[in-house]
Amino acid sequence: MTPKALLEVCTALMRDVLLFELPADVVVSTFFRRNKALGVRERHTLAETVYDVLRRRLLYQHLSQRGPGAPERRMAILGWAGDALFLKAALTPEEQKWLAQAREVDVATLAPKLRHNLPDWIAQPLQSQLGEEGFWALVATLDQTAPLDLRVNALKAKREAVQAALAEAGIEARATPYSPWGLRIDGKPALNKLDLFIQGDVEVQDEGSQLLALVTDAKRGEMVVDFCAGAGGKTLALGASMKNTGRLYAFDTAGHRLESLKPRLARSGLSNVYPIQIAHERDDRIKRLAGKIDRVLVDAPCSGLGTLRRNPDLKWRQSPAAVRELNAKQTAILTAASRLLKPGGRLVYATCSLLQSENEAVGAAFESGHADFERLDVAKILAGLGITDAESLASAGNLRLWPHLHATDGFFAMTWRKR
């Protein structure tokens, strides 16, 4: 495709994405299905350009206030992730002049909002929580793409053997610093064609998500519930921890998410998992298990703001009103899940959000009405499992993972034991 044609295609894609009617990854994949003639390099350039614009949207809007062409075209030019000479060949003389002027702007002199590229309702609580130095360190990390983390299926393989097999395939992987199951890869290799993926030796899963399964610490022969299982990443990790014994219930209200668990479950070799679609947190199928469960993991529906390196559109698609609605849902789900536990059972509440309103505040509200639950120290749990530097993963006894500190997605977990 010629430079001019590809820039026009990129502009069309940018226009679709910036409507924010659907998640960016859905818009991009749908666009590619409609434009099957695009090659691998062209798709890569288009996708990376879109995500760069989403990360720096406020800055690019400011820089493109004046200039030739449509706004979406100017945004695409500023975020262009492909070859610079290729782009230059697509630009008019007026666009080349405008782009040169835009690149001369010293971003460090601009207003903070144009440098951090976050809505005020997200930036302000994070600044209060982290302080100036920590906040800007987080901002710098959110501007980068996330690495690819894998979880080795302990039921089938050992980490060292998988690492060696990846090396033979020309993929360099290093052990994650905290999770004993994790491997980290830079870039996005085609893993789904490798034998070790097809046979279920590995799953794609962020190290932070692996740590949630470790905090739950499901044991052999137990009755365990993954209350908001989704596509089942943590379900599979819990099942492997249980050595394929006991019973592991995977609940979710979305049937399509549980459907996507099935092929992963088949690869994993697990036979102790029972996926169940529920209507809501008060479903009778949940009530029948009341007081019988050893461990419950509630990875609650949340804003997802801990995944901004992967999903930068979330900061523009979420809102304070949406988070307030989520808070009510989080509280209701956590309360319902707590009724499943037998005395001595463990309850884990988790999100992939950075906001205290979805994390500590929800946990504190639960504690205020449930004196029969005793808070556990996450750092002690992880240290007891042999996790290196477990104290650095915790804040006030809760799991607190930050992209700029731990190189994971942003995760939170609070855990209790039923008295």
GROMACS .gro file of C-alpha atoms in nm, residues 37-384:
model
  348
   37ALA     CA    1  -0.578  -0.674   0.221
   38LEU     CA    2  -0.366  -0.512   0.495
   39GLY     CA    3  -0.033  -0.686   0.551
   40VAL     CA    4   0.125  -0.779   0.884
   41ARG     CA    5   0.353  -0.473   0.895
   42GLU     CA    6   0.070  -0.242   0.797
   43ARG     CA    7  -0.155  -0.381   1.070
   44HIS     CA    8   0.125  -0.343   1.325
   45THR     CA    9   0.182   0.021   1.225
   46LEU     CA   10  -0.189   0.101   1.241
   47ALA     CA   11  -0.245  -0.066   1.579
   48GLU     CA   12   0.063   0.088   1.742
   49THR     CA   13  -0.029   0.432   1.607
   50VAL     CA   14  -0.379   0.405   1.754
   51TYR     CA   15  -0.249   0.301   2.094
   52ASP     CA   16   0.012   0.579   2.100
   53VAL     CA   17  -0.262   0.834   2.031
   54LEU     CA   18  -0.479   0.687   2.307
   55ARG     CA   19  -0.191   0.714   2.555
   56ARG     CA   20  -0.112   1.077   2.464
   57ARG     CA   21  -0.452   1.197   2.352
   58LEU     CA   22  -0.458   1.529   2.545
   59LEU     CA   23  -0.108   1.622   2.430
   60TYR     CA   24  -0.179   1.539   2.067
   61GLN     CA   25  -0.510   1.727   2.076
   62HIS     CA   26  -0.320   2.032   2.200
   63LEU     CA   27  -0.049   2.001   1.935
   64SER     CA   28  -0.300   1.947   1.656
   65GLN     CA   29  -0.539   2.233   1.738
   66ARG     CA   30  -0.418   2.414   1.429
   67GLY     CA   31  -0.294   2.251   1.115
   68PRO     CA   32  -0.398   2.121   0.776
   69GLY     CA   33  -0.629   1.824   0.726
   70ALA     CA   34  -0.886   1.651   0.945
   71PRO     CA   35  -0.821   1.632   1.324
   72GLU     CA   36  -0.805   1.251   1.313
   73ARG     CA   37  -0.541   1.271   1.038
   74ARG     CA   38  -0.330   1.512   1.244
   75MET     CA   39  -0.358   1.283   1.546
   76ALA     CA   40  -0.251   0.985   1.332
   77ILE     CA   41   0.050   1.179   1.203
   78LEU     CA   42   0.160   1.275   1.555
   79GLY     CA   43   0.128   0.918   1.682
   80TRP     CA   44   0.269   0.746   1.372
   81ALA     CA   45   0.445   0.428   1.481
   82GLY     CA   46   0.585   0.325   1.144
   83ASP     CA   47   0.883   0.431   0.936
   84ALA     CA   48   0.943   0.809   0.944
   85LEU     CA   49   1.047   0.829   0.578
   86PHE     CA   50   0.735   0.636   0.478
   87LEU     CA   51   0.521   0.889   0.668
   88LYS     CA   52   0.702   1.184   0.513
   89ALA     CA   53   0.614   1.055   0.167
   90ALA     CA   54   0.245   1.065   0.263
   91LEU     CA   55   0.245   1.427   0.385
   92THR     CA   56   0.175   1.745   0.196
   93PRO     CA   57   0.433   2.028   0.224
   94GLU     CA   58   0.196   2.209   0.464
   95GLU     CA   59   0.169   1.899   0.684
   96GLN     CA   60   0.545   1.855   0.688
   97LYS     CA   61   0.589   2.215   0.805
   98TRP     CA   62   0.321   2.176   1.073
   99LEU     CA   63   0.470   1.848   1.198
  100ALA     CA   64   0.817   2.001   1.226
  101GLN     CA   65   0.675   2.285   1.435
  102ALA     CA   66   0.484   2.042   1.658
  103ARG     CA   67   0.800   1.840   1.723
  104GLU     CA   68   0.987   2.153   1.833
  105VAL     CA   69   0.747   2.206   2.125
  106ASP     CA   70   0.915   2.137   2.461
  107VAL     CA   71   0.660   1.911   2.628
  108ALA     CA   72   0.820   1.971   2.970
  109THR     CA   73   0.700   2.333   2.957
  110LEU     CA   74   0.336   2.241   2.900
  111ALA     CA   75   0.061   2.216   3.161
  112PRO     CA   76   0.069   1.903   3.381
  113LYS     CA   77  -0.255   1.773   3.225
  114LEU     CA   78  -0.091   1.768   2.881
  115ARG     CA   79   0.206   1.578   3.022
  116HIS     CA   80   0.026   1.312   3.224
  117ASN     CA   81  -0.261   1.263   2.975
  118LEU     CA   82  -0.509   1.155   3.241
  119PRO     CA   83  -0.855   1.291   3.319
  120ASP     CA   84  -0.859   1.498   3.640
  121TRP     CA   85  -1.084   1.248   3.820
  122ILE     CA   86  -0.811   0.983   3.779
  123ALA     CA   87  -0.502   1.203   3.814
  124GLN     CA   88  -0.600   1.378   4.137
  125PRO     CA   89  -0.655   1.071   4.359
  126LEU     CA   90  -0.341   0.906   4.220
  127GLN     CA   91  -0.133   1.216   4.297
  128SER     CA   92  -0.269   1.218   4.653
  129GLN     CA   93  -0.197   0.850   4.692
  130LEU     CA   94   0.152   0.837   4.540
  131GLY     CA   95   0.291   1.187   4.588
  132GLU     CA   96   0.446   1.385   4.303
  133GLU     CA   97   0.749   1.165   4.246
  134GLY     CA   98   0.554   0.840   4.251
  135PHE     CA   99   0.277   0.983   4.035
  136TRP     CA  100   0.512   1.094   3.757
  137ALA     CA  101   0.697   0.762   3.772
  138LEU     CA  102   0.362   0.588   3.719
  139VAL     CA  103   0.279   0.823   3.429
  140ALA     CA  104   0.611   0.742   3.260
  141THR     CA  105   0.540   0.369   3.291
  142LEU     CA  106   0.185   0.400   3.159
  143ASP     CA  107   0.331   0.560   2.845
  144GLN     CA  108   0.509   0.232   2.767
  145THR     CA  109   0.375  -0.094   2.631
  146ALA     CA  110   0.345  -0.382   2.876
  147PRO     CA  111   0.560  -0.696   2.842
  148LEU     CA  112   0.401  -1.035   2.781
  149ASP     CA  113   0.381  -1.255   3.091
  150LEU     CA  114   0.323  -1.629   3.085
  151ARG     CA  115   0.216  -1.865   3.361
  152VAL     CA  116   0.371  -2.209   3.348
  153ASN     CA  117   0.111  -2.477   3.416
  154ALA     CA  118   0.262  -2.645   3.721
  155LEU     CA  119   0.042  -2.948   3.659
  156LYS     CA  120   0.225  -3.023   3.333
  157ALA     CA  121   0.561  -2.848   3.318
  158LYS     CA  122   0.845  -2.680   3.506
  159ARG     CA  123   0.944  -2.319   3.448
  160GLU     CA  124   1.303  -2.398   3.354
  161ALA     CA  125   1.194  -2.652   3.091
  162VAL     CA  126   0.946  -2.408   2.935
  163GLN     CA  127   1.210  -2.135   2.934
  164ALA     CA  128   1.447  -2.367   2.748
  165ALA     CA  129   1.179  -2.465   2.497
  166LEU     CA  130   1.105  -2.099   2.428
  167ALA     CA  131   1.476  -2.032   2.377
  168GLU     CA  132   1.487  -2.313   2.118
  169ALA     CA  133   1.201  -2.137   1.938
  170GLY     CA  134   1.405  -1.816   1.936
  171ILE     CA  135   1.202  -1.648   2.213
  172GLU     CA  136   1.395  -1.506   2.507
  173ALA     CA  137   1.203  -1.537   2.833
  174ARG     CA  138   1.314  -1.446   3.184
  175ALA     CA  139   1.172  -1.556   3.518
  176THR     CA  140   0.930  -1.310   3.676
  177PRO     CA  141   1.067  -1.164   4.001
  178TYR     CA  142   0.779  -1.268   4.228
  179SER     CA  143   0.559  -1.543   4.089
  180PRO     CA  144   0.727  -1.887   4.087
  181TRP     CA  145   0.515  -1.976   3.782
  182GLY     CA  146   0.590  -1.672   3.568
  183LEU     CA  147   0.800  -1.599   3.259
  184ARG     CA  148   0.829  -1.255   3.095
  185ILE     CA  149   0.880  -1.187   2.726
  186ASP     CA  150   0.942  -0.856   2.548
  187GLY     CA  151   0.751  -0.813   2.224
  188LYS     CA  152   0.454  -1.012   2.096
  189PRO     CA  153   0.567  -1.343   1.948
  190ALA     CA  154   0.311  -1.582   1.796
  191LEU     CA  155   0.287  -1.821   2.091
  192ASN     CA  156  -0.034  -1.993   1.985
  193LYS     CA  157   0.153  -2.191   1.719
  194LEU     CA  158   0.406  -2.338   1.964
  195ASP     CA  159   0.364  -2.694   2.093
  196LEU     CA  160   0.407  -2.586   2.455
  197PHE     CA  161   0.108  -2.352   2.417
  198ILE     CA  162  -0.107  -2.599   2.223
  199GLN     CA  163  -0.046  -2.873   2.480
  200GLY     CA  164  -0.126  -2.643   2.774
  201ASP     CA  165   0.218  -2.600   2.930
  202VAL     CA  166   0.175  -2.221   2.940
  203GLU     CA  167  -0.100  -1.959   2.950
  204VAL     CA  168  -0.074  -1.585   2.891
  205GLN     CA  169  -0.129  -1.422   3.232
  206ASP     CA  170   0.013  -1.109   3.393
  207GLU     CA  171   0.233  -1.175   3.695
  208GLY     CA  172  -0.003  -0.967   3.908
  209SER     CA  173  -0.291  -1.195   3.821
  210GLN     CA  174  -0.075  -1.495   3.913
  211LEU     CA  175  -0.011  -1.337   4.254
  212LEU     CA  176  -0.387  -1.317   4.317
  213ALA     CA  177  -0.406  -1.694   4.276
  214LEU     CA  178  -0.110  -1.734   4.509
  215VAL     CA  179  -0.276  -1.516   4.774
  216THR     CA  180  -0.586  -1.738   4.751
  217ASP     CA  181  -0.353  -2.035   4.812
  218ALA     CA  182  -0.600  -2.308   4.716
  219LYS     CA  183  -0.500  -2.652   4.853
  220ARG     CA  184  -0.540  -3.015   4.753
  221GLY     CA  185  -0.890  -3.153   4.803
  222GLU     CA  186  -1.055  -2.823   4.894
  223MET     CA  187  -1.382  -2.670   4.777
  224VAL     CA  188  -1.292  -2.343   4.602
  225VAL     CA  189  -1.489  -2.076   4.416
  226ASP     CA  190  -1.364  -1.830   4.157
  227PHE     CA  191  -1.663  -1.600   4.192
  228CYS     CA  192  -1.607  -1.377   3.887
  229ALA     CA  193  -1.416  -1.621   3.669
  230GLY     CA  194  -1.437  -1.443   3.332
  231ALA     CA  195  -1.227  -1.625   3.075
  232GLY     CA  196  -1.072  -1.829   3.353
  233GLY     CA  197  -0.706  -1.726   3.378
  234LYS     CA  198  -0.707  -1.735   3.756
  235THR     CA  199  -0.937  -2.038   3.757
  236LEU     CA  200  -0.670  -2.238   3.574
  237ALA     CA  201  -0.400  -2.117   3.814
  238LEU     CA  202  -0.614  -2.219   4.114
  239GLY     CA  203  -0.685  -2.559   3.964
  240ALA     CA  204  -0.315  -2.625   3.915
  241SER     CA  205  -0.249  -2.517   4.277
  242MET     CA  206  -0.506  -2.775   4.386
  243LYS     CA  207  -0.317  -3.044   4.190
  244ASN     CA  208  -0.637  -3.121   3.999
  245THR     CA  209  -0.813  -3.242   4.315
  246GLY     CA  210  -1.116  -3.116   4.507
  247ARG     CA  211  -1.383  -2.906   4.336
  248LEU     CA  212  -1.329  -2.566   4.178
  249TYR     CA  213  -1.639  -2.371   4.077
  250ALA     CA  214  -1.597  -2.101   3.810
  251PHE     CA  215  -1.893  -1.862   3.833
  252ASP     CA  216  -1.968  -1.580   3.591
  253THR     CA  217  -2.275  -1.401   3.462
  254ALA     CA  218  -2.143  -1.389   3.102
  255GLY     CA  219  -2.182  -1.715   2.913
  256HIS     CA  220  -1.950  -1.607   2.631
  257ARG     CA  221  -1.665  -1.558   2.878
  258LEU     CA  222  -1.715  -1.905   3.022
  259GLU     CA  223  -1.728  -2.043   2.666
  260SER     CA  224  -1.381  -1.900   2.603
  261LEU     CA  225  -1.262  -2.087   2.913
  262LYS     CA  226  -1.348  -2.426   2.761
  263PRO     CA  227  -1.058  -2.458   2.511
  264ARG     CA  228  -0.815  -2.330   2.773
  265LEU     CA  229  -0.953  -2.581   3.021
  266ALA     CA  230  -0.909  -2.863   2.769
  267ARG     CA  231  -0.544  -2.768   2.714
  268SER     CA  232  -0.475  -2.737   3.087
  269GLY     CA  233  -0.541  -3.101   3.176
  270LEU     CA  234  -0.769  -2.998   3.465
  271SER     CA  235  -1.075  -3.207   3.544
  272ASN     CA  236  -1.172  -3.050   3.878
  273VAL     CA  237  -1.319  -2.727   3.731
  274TYR     CA  238  -1.696  -2.671   3.709
  275PRO     CA  239  -1.788  -2.362   3.500
  276ILE     CA  240  -2.134  -2.233   3.593
  277GLN     CA  241  -2.316  -1.936   3.442
  278ILE     CA  242  -2.513  -1.748   3.707
  279ALA     CA  243  -2.782  -1.481   3.668
  280HIS     CA  244  -2.651  -1.259   3.950
  281GLU     CA  245  -2.474  -1.281   4.287
  282ARG     CA  246  -2.796  -1.403   4.456
  283ASP     CA  247  -2.844  -1.697   4.218
  284ASP     CA  248  -2.986  -2.012   4.385
  285ARG     CA  249  -2.692  -2.216   4.256
  286ILE     CA  250  -2.468  -2.001   4.475
  287LYS     CA  251  -2.694  -2.022   4.778
  288ARG     CA  252  -2.677  -2.402   4.774
  289LEU     CA  253  -2.304  -2.380   4.849
  290ALA     CA  254  -2.342  -2.146   5.149
  291GLY     CA  255  -2.112  -2.240   5.438
  292LYS     CA  256  -1.941  -2.520   5.243
  293ILE     CA  257  -1.647  -2.349   5.068
  294ASP     CA  258  -1.285  -2.337   5.183
  295ARG     CA  259  -1.165  -2.046   4.966
  296VAL     CA  260  -1.335  -1.781   4.755
  297LEU     CA  261  -1.161  -1.547   4.514
  298VAL     CA  262  -1.365  -1.241   4.414
  299ASP     CA  263  -1.185  -1.074   4.122
  300ALA     CA  264  -1.458  -0.812   4.107
  301PRO     CA  265  -1.583  -0.619   3.805
  302CYS     CA  266  -1.390  -0.290   3.809
  303SER     CA  267  -1.276   0.008   3.603
  304GLY     CA  268  -0.971  -0.186   3.479
  305LEU     CA  269  -0.749   0.121   3.526
  306GLY     CA  270  -0.464  -0.102   3.640
  307THR     CA  271  -0.434  -0.221   3.278
  308LEU     CA  272  -0.380   0.120   3.115
  309ARG     CA  273  -0.054   0.009   2.951
  310ARG     CA  274  -0.257  -0.250   2.758
  311ASN     CA  275  -0.591  -0.066   2.739
  312PRO     CA  276  -0.521   0.310   2.735
  313ASP     CA  277  -0.870   0.382   2.600
  314LEU     CA  278  -1.015   0.295   2.942
  315LYS     CA  279  -0.911   0.632   3.088
  316TRP     CA  280  -1.132   0.801   2.826
  317ARG     CA  281  -1.416   0.548   2.832
  318GLN     CA  282  -1.461   0.524   3.210
  319SER     CA  283  -1.621   0.794   3.426
  320PRO     CA  284  -1.676   0.876   3.796
  321ALA     CA  285  -2.042   0.779   3.759
  322ALA     CA  286  -1.946   0.439   3.614
  323VAL     CA  287  -1.706   0.380   3.904
  324ARG     CA  288  -1.978   0.462   4.157
  325GLU     CA  289  -2.203   0.205   3.992
  326LEU     CA  290  -1.918  -0.045   4.009
  327ASN     CA  291  -1.869   0.026   4.380
  328ALA     CA  292  -2.227  -0.080   4.451
  329LYS     CA  293  -2.180  -0.395   4.244
  330GLN     CA  294  -1.845  -0.473   4.410
  331THR     CA  295  -1.996  -0.445   4.757
  332ALA     CA  296  -2.292  -0.664   4.667
  333ILE     CA  297  -2.075  -0.934   4.510
  334LEU     CA  298  -1.828  -0.939   4.800
  335THR     CA  299  -2.112  -0.972   5.052
  336ALA     CA  300  -2.273  -1.256   4.857
  337ALA     CA  301  -1.941  -1.437   4.814
  338SER     CA  302  -1.864  -1.418   5.186
  339ARG     CA  303  -2.171  -1.631   5.264
  340LEU     CA  304  -2.014  -1.929   5.085
  341LEU     CA  305  -1.732  -1.973   5.334
  342LYS     CA  306  -1.714  -2.229   5.609
  343PRO     CA  307  -1.555  -2.130   5.943
  344GLY     CA  308  -1.180  -2.091   5.888
  345GLY     CA  309  -1.232  -2.029   5.515
  346ARG     CA  310  -1.042  -1.761   5.322
  347LEU     CA  311  -1.202  -1.475   5.129
  348VAL     CA  312  -0.998  -1.273   4.877
  349TYR     CA  313  -1.132  -0.950   4.725
  350ALA     CA  314  -0.934  -0.827   4.424
  351THR     CA  315  -0.947  -0.576   4.140
  352CYS     CA  316  -0.724  -0.457   3.858
  353SER     CA  317  -0.792  -0.095   3.951
  354LEU     CA  318  -0.555   0.170   4.086
  355LEU     CA  319  -0.827   0.364   4.269
  356GLN     CA  320  -0.875   0.342   4.644
  357SER     CA  321  -1.250   0.389   4.594
  358GLU     CA  322  -1.265   0.046   4.428
  359ASN     CA  323  -1.015  -0.116   4.662
  360GLU     CA  324  -0.951  -0.016   5.024
  361ALA     CA  325  -1.286   0.165   5.050
  362VAL     CA  326  -1.486  -0.141   4.940
  363GLY     CA  327  -1.288  -0.366   5.175
  364ALA     CA  328  -1.335  -0.127   5.469
  365ALA     CA  329  -1.711  -0.109   5.406
  366PHE     CA  330  -1.729  -0.489   5.404
  367GLU     CA  331  -1.535  -0.515   5.731
  368SER     CA  332  -1.761  -0.265   5.904
  369GLY     CA  333  -2.058  -0.496   5.858
  370HIS     CA  334  -1.887  -0.835   5.896
  371ALA     CA  335  -1.725  -0.875   6.236
  372ASP     CA  336  -1.710  -1.250   6.172
  373PHE     CA  337  -1.425  -1.193   5.923
  374GLU     CA  338  -1.068  -1.136   6.038
  375ARG     CA  339  -0.822  -0.954   5.810
  376LEU     CA  340  -0.511  -1.147   5.704
  377ASP     CA  341  -0.173  -0.997   5.616
  378VAL     CA  342  -0.103  -1.059   5.246
  379ALA     CA  343   0.271  -1.008   5.289
  380LYS     CA  344   0.283  -1.290   5.547
  381ILE     CA  345   0.082  -1.519   5.318
  382LEU     CA  346   0.319  -1.460   5.025
  383ALA     CA  347   0.630  -1.485   5.242
  384GLY     CA  348   0.501  -1.818   5.371
   0.00000   0.00000   0.00000
